[in-house]
Short mmCIF file of C-alpha atoms and ligand atoms in Angstrom, two decimals:
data_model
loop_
_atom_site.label_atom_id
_atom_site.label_comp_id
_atom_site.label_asym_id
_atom_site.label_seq_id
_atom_site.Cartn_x
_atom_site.Cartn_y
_atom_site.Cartn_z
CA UNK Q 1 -27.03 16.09 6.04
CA UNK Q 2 -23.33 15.47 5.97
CA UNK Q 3 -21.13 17.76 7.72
CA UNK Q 4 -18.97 19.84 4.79
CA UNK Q 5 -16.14 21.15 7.24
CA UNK Q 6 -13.68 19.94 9.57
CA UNK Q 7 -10.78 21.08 11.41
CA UNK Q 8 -8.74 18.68 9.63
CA UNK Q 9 -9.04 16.14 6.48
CA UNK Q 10 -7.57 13.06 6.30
CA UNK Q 11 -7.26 11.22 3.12
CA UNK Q 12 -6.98 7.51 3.53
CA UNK Q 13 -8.12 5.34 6.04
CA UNK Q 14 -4.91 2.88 6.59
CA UNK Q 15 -2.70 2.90 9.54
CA UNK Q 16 -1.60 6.51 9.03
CA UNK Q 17 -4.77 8.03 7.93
CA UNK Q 18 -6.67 6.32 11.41
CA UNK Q 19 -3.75 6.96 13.97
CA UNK Q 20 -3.43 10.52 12.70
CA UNK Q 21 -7.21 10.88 13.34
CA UNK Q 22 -6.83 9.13 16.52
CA UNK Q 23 -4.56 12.13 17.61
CA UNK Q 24 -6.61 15.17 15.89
CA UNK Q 25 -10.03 13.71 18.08
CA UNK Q 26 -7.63 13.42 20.96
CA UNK Q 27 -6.88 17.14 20.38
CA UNK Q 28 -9.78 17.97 19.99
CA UNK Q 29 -10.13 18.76 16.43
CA UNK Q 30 -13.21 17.30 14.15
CA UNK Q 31 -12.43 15.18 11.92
CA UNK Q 32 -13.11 13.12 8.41
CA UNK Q 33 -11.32 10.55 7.26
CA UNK Q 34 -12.24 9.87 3.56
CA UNK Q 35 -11.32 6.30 2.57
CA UNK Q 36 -12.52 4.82 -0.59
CA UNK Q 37 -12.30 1.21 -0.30
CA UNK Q 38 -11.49 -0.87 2.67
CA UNK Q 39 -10.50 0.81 5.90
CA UNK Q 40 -7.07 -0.27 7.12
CA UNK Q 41 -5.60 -0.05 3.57
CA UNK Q 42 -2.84 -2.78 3.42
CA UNK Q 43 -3.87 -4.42 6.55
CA UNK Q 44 -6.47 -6.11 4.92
CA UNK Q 45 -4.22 -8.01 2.88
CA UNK Q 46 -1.94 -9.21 5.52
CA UNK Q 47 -2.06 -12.30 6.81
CA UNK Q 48 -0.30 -12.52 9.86
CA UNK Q 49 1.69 -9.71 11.40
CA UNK Q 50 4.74 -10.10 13.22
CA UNK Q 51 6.51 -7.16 13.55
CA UNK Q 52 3.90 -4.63 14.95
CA UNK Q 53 5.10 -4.23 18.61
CA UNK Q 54 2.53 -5.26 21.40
CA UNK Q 55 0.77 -7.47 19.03
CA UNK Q 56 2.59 -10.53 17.43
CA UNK Q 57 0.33 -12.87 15.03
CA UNK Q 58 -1.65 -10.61 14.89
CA UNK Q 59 -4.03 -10.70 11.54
CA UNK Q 60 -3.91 -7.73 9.75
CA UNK Q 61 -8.04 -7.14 8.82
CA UNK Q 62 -8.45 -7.75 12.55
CA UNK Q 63 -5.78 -5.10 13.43
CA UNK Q 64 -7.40 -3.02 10.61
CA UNK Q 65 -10.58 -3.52 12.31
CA UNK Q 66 -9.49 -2.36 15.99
CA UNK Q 67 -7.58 0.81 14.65
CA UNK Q 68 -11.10 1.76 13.12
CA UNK Q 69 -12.80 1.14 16.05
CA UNK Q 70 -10.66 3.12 18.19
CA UNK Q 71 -10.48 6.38 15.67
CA UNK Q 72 -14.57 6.03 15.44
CA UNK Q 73 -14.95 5.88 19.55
CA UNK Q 74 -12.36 9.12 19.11
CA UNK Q 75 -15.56 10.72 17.11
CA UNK Q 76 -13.97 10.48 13.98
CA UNK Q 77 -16.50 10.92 11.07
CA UNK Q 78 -16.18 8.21 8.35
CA UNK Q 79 -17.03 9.30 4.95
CA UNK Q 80 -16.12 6.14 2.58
CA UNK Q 81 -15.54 8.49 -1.10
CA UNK Q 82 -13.05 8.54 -3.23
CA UNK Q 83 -11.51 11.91 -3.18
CA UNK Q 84 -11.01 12.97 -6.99
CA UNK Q 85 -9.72 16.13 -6.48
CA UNK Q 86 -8.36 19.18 -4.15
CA UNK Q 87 -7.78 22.56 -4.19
CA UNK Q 88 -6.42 25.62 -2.24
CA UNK Q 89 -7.58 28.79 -1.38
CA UNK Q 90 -6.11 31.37 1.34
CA UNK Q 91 -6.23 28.56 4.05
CA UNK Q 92 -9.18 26.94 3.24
CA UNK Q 93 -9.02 23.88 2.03
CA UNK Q 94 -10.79 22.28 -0.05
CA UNK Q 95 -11.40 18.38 -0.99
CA UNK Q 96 -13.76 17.02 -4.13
CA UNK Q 97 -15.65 13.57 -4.06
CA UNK Q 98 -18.26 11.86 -6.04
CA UNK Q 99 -21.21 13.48 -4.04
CA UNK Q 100 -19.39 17.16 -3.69
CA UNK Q 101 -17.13 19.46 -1.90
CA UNK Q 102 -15.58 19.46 1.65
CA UNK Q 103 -13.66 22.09 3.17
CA UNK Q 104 -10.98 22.05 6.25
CA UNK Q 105 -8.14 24.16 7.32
CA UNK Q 106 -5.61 21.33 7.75
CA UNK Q 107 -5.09 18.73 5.73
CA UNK Q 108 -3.61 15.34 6.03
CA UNK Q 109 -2.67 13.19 3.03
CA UNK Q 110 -2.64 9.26 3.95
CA UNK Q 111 -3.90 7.58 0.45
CA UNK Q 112 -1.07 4.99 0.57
CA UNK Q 113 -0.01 3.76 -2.75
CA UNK Q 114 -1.18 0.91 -5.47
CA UNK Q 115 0.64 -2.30 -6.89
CA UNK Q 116 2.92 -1.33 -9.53
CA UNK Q 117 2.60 -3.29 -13.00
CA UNK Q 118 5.42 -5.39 -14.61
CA UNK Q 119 4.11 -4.44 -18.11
CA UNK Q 120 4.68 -7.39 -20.08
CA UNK Q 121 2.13 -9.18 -22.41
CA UNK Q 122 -0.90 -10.88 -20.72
CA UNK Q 123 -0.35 -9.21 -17.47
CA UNK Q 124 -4.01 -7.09 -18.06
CA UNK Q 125 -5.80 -9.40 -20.12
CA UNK Q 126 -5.19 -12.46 -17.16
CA UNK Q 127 -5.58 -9.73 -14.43
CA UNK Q 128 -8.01 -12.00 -12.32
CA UNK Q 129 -7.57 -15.21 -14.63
CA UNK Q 130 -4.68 -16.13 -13.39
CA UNK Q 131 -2.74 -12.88 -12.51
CA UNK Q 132 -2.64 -11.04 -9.01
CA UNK Q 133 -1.52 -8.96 -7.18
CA UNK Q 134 -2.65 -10.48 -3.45
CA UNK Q 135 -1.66 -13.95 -2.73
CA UNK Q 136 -3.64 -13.90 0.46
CA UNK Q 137 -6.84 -12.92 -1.58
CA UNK Q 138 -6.42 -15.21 -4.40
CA UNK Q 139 -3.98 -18.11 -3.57
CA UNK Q 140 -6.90 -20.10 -2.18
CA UNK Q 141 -7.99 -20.54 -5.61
CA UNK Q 142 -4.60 -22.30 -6.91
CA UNK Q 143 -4.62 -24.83 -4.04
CA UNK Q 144 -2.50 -27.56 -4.87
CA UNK Q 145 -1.54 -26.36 -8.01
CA UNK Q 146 1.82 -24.55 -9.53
CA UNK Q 147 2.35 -21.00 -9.23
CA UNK Q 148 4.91 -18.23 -9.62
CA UNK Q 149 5.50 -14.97 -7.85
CA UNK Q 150 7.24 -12.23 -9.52
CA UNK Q 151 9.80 -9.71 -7.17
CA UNK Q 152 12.10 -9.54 -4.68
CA UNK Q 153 10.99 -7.84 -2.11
CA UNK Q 154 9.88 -8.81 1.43
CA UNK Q 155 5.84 -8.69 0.04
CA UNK Q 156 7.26 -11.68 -3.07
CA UNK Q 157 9.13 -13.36 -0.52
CA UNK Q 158 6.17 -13.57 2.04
CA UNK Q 159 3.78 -14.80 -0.55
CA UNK Q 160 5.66 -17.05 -1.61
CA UNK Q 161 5.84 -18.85 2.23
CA UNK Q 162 2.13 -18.25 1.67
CA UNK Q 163 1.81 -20.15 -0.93
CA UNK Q 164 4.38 -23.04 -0.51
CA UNK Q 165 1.81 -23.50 2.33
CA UNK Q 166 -1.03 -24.67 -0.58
CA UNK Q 167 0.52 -24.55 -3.73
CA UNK Q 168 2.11 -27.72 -4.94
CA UNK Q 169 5.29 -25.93 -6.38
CA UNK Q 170 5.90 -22.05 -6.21
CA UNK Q 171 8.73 -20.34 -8.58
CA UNK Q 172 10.31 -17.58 -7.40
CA UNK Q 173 10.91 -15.26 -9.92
CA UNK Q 174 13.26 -12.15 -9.33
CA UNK Q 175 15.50 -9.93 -11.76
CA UNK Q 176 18.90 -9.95 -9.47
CA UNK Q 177 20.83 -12.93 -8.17
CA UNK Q 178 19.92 -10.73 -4.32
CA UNK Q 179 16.57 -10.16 -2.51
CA UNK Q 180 15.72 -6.75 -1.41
CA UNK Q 181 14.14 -8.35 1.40
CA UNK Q 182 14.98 -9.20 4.77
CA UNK Q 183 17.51 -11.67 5.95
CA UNK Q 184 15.00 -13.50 8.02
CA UNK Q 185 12.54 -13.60 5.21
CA UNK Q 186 14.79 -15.05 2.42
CA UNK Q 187 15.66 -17.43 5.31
CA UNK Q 188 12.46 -18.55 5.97
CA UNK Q 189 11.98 -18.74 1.94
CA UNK Q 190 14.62 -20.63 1.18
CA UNK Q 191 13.91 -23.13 3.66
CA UNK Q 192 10.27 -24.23 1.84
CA UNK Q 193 11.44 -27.39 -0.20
CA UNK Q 194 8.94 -26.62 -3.11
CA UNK Q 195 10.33 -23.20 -3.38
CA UNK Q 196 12.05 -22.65 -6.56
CA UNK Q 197 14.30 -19.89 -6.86
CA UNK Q 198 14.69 -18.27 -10.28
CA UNK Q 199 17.27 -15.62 -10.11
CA UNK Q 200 18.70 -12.73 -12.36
CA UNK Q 201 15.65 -13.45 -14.48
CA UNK Q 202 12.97 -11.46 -15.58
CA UNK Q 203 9.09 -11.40 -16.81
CA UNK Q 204 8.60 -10.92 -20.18
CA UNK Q 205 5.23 -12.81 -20.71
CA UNK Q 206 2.22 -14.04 -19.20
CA UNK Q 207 0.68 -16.65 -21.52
CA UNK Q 208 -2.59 -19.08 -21.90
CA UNK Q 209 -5.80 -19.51 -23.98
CA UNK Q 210 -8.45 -18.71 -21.66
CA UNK Q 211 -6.14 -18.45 -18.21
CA UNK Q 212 -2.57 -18.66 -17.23
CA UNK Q 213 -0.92 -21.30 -18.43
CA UNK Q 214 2.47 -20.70 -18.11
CA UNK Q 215 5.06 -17.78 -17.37
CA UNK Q 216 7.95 -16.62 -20.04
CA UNK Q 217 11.09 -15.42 -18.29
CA UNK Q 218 14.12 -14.49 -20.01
CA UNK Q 219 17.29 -14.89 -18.27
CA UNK Q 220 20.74 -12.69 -18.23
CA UNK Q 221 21.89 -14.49 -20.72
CA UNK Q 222 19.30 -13.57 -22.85
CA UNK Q 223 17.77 -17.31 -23.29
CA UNK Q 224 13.88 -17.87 -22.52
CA UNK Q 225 12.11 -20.24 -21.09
CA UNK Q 226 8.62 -21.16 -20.56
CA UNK Q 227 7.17 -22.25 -16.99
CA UNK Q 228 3.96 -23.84 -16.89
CA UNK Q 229 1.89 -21.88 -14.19
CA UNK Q 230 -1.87 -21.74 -13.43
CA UNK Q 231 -1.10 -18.03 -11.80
CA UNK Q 232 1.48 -15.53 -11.41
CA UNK Q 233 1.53 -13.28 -8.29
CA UNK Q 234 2.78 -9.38 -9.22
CA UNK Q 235 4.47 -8.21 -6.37
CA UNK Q 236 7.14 -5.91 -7.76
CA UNK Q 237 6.02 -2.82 -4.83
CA UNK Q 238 4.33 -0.14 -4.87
CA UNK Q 239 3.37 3.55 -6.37
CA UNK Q 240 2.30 6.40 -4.12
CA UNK Q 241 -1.36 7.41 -4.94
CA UNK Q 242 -1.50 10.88 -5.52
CA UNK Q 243 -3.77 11.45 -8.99
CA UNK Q 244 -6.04 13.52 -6.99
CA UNK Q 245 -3.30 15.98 -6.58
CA UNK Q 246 -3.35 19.01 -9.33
CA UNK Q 247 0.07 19.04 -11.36
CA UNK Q 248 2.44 21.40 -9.47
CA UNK Q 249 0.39 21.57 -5.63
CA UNK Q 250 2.55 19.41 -3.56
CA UNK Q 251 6.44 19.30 -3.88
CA UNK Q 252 6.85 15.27 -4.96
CA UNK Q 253 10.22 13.52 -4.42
CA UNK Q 254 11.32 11.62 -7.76
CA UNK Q 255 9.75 8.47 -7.11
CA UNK Q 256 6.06 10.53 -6.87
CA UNK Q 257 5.57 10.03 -3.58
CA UNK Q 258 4.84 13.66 -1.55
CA UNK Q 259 8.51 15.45 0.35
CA UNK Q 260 7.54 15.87 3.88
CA UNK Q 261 10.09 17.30 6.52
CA UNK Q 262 10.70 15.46 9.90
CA UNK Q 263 7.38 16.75 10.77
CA UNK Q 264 5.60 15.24 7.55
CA UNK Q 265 5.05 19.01 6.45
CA UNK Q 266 4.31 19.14 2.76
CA UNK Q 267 5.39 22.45 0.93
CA UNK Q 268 2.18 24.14 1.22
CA UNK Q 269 1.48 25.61 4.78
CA UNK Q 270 -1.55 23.32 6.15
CA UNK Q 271 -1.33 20.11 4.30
CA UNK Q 272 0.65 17.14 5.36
CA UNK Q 273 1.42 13.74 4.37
CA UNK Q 274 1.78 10.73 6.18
CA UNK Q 275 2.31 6.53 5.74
CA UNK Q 276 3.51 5.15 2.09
CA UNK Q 277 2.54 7.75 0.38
CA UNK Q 278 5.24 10.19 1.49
CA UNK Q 279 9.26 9.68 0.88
CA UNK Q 280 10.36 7.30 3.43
CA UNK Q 281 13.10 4.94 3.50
CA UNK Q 282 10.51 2.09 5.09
CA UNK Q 283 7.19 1.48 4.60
CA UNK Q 284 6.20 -0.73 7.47
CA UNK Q 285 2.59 -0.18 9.84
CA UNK Q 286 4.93 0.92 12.47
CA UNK Q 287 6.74 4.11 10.25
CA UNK Q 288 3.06 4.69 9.09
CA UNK Q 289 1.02 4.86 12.64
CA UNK Q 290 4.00 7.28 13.76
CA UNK Q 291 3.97 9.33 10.72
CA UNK Q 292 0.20 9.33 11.34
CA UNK Q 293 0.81 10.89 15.07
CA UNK Q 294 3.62 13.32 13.91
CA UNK Q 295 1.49 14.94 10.80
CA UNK Q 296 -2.02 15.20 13.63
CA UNK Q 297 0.61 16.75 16.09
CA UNK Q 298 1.79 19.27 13.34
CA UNK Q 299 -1.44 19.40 11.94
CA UNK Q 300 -2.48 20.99 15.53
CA UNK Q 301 0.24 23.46 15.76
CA UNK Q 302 -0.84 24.73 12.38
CA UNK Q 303 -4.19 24.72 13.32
CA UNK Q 304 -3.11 27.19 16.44
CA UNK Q 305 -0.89 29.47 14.32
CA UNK Q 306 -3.88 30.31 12.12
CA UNK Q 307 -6.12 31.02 14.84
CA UNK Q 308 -8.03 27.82 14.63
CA UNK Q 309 -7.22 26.16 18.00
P1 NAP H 1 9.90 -3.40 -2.56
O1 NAP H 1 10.60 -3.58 -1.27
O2 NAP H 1 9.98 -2.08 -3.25
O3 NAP H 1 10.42 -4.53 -3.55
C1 NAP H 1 10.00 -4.56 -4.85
C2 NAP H 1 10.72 -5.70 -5.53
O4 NAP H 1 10.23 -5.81 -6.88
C3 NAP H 1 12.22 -5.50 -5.61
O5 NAP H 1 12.88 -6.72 -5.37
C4 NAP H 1 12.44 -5.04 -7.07
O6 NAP H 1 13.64 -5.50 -7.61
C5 NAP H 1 11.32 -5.73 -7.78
N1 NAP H 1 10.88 -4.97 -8.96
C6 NAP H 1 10.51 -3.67 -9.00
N2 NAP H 1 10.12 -3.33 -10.24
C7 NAP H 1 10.28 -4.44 -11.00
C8 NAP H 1 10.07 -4.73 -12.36
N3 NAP H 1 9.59 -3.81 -13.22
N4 NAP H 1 10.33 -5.98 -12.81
C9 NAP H 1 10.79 -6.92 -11.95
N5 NAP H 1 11.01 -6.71 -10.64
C10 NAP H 1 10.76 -5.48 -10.17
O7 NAP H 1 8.32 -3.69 -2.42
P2 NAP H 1 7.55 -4.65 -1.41
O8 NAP H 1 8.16 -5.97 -1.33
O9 NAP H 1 6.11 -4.53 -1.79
O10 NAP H 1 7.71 -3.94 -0.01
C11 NAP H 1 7.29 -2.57 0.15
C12 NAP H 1 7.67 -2.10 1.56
O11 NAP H 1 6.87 -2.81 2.51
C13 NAP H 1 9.13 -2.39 1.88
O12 NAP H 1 9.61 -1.34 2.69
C14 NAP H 1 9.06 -3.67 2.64
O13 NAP H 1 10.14 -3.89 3.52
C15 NAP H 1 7.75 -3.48 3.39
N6 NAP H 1 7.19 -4.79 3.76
C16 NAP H 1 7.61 -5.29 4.93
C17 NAP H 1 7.15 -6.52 5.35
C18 NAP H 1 7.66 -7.04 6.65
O14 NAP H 1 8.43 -6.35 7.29
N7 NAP H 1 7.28 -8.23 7.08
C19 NAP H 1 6.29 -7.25 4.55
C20 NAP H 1 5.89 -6.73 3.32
C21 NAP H 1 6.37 -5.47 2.93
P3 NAP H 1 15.07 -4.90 -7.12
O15 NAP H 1 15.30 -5.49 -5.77
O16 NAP H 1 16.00 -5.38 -8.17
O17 NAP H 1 14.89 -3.42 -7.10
#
């Protein structure tokens, strides 16, 4: 018989949802984390991970892996649901999944966010044919072969290093003549010789019979031309996840991810958000295992105000 009620709820099992659970155990609140697919959210699909203090090279499943180990030790409970739905009553809490209802007084939000879509033709009906949205998943299967990756960000520029690594030729495809990402990363980029660059240019198909077969980008200029590619890596960011939300319950910044104050309060009393899935000017694992410890810490002094400490 599962347990139905917790101190606190966590949504999400990535570096936010596991540090913040971390602190609530520590605490000494109970705890479930609901996480419905792999603990350690974006972890898993990092390679290597060089900018997590304490722990260069480190790989990100194994990281994923240790901060899991150390929230279950904590006495976290693990319930791996998807949660479909929430609602609010007095300060009760209460959080829907496939198999029923649990209830908590505090609540943490930590779902992260998804891969946004480019939207252009052939993007769905190649989506595993040829189109991703992981390099470090699928590259493997385009070993020695030519491929294109489609953004500018530090995620496009870091599989494309991935790539150049077993791809025979990797295009680079972004819609400025700039990269959003970091200095060191364009650096390090720039510096693969069968990296192509392809600048102020954007996606408008994906095209093939079967599978990919090549990528249509239309530059400024307004002229197209066609790339022959067996796959095309998405990596354009990322959209907070939030559809379990009702319309109207949480305050939500324009980009739809959830307004938190400097103490990752949401705008109801008792729920709080923490990691990608909140406004934040950087999503890194560093931003999201402090934003983890800062909504468990608030998540405690609400707990105490109510009575529940
Ligand atoms: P991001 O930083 O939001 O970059 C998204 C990129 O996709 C931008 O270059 C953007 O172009 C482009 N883009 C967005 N919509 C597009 C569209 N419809 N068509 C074509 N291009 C489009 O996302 P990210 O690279 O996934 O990174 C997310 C966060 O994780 C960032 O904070 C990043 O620094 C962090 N991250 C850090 C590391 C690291 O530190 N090693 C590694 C990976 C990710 P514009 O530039 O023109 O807007």
């Amino acid at each position: 018989m599962k347990d139905r009620h917790s101190d606190v709820i966590i949504i999400g099992g990535g570096p936010a949802g596991l540090t913040a659970a971390l602190y609530c155990r520590r605490a000494g609140y109970s705890v479930t984390v609901f996480e419905g697919g792999m603990p350690g959210g974006k972890l898993n699909v990092t390679l290597e991970i060089d900018n997590y203090p304490g722990a260069p090279g480190t790989e990100g499943p194994s990281l994923a892996m240790t901060m899991l180990s150390q929230a279950e030790e904590a006495g976290t409970n693990i319930v791996y649901e998807q949660v479909t739905g929430l609602s609010l009553q007095e300060t009760l809490k209460t959080v829907t999944t496939e198999s029923g209802s649990y209830s908590c007084h505090a609540l943490i939000v930590a779902s992260g966010s998804e891969n946004r879509k480019l939207g252009v033709p052939g993007e769905d009906k190649f989506t595993g044919r040829g189109v991703s949205y992981c390099a470090t998943c699928d590259g493997g299967f385009f070993k020695g072969m030519d491929v294109a990756v489609c953004g500018g960000g530090n995620t496009a520029l870091e599989e494309a290093q991935y790539l150049s690594e077993i791809c025979s030729k990797v295009y680079l495809i972004h819609r400025r003549n700039e990269f959003r990402g970091s200095a060191i990363n364009v650096e390090r980029t720039k510096s693969k010789p069968n990296v192509e660059l392809v600048l102020s240019a954007t996606v408008s198909a994906i095209e093939g019979s079967d599978r990919v077969e090549s990528v249509r980008v239309r530059r400024a200029d307004g002229s197209e031309i066609s790339i022959p590619v067996s796959a095309v890596f998405i990596a354009i960011g990322s959209a907070p996840i939030t559809s379990f939300i009702p319309e109207g319950t949480l305050a939500l910044a324009p980009d739809g991810s959830i307004e938190v104050d400097a103490l990752m309060r949401t705008s109801v009393p008792g729920i709080f958000a923490a990691g990608d899935v909140r406004n934040t000017p950087l999503r890194q694992i560093v931003t999201a295992t402090a934003d983890g410890a800062l909504a468990a810490a608030s998540a405690g002094k609400y707990l105490a105000e109510i009575g529940r400490a």
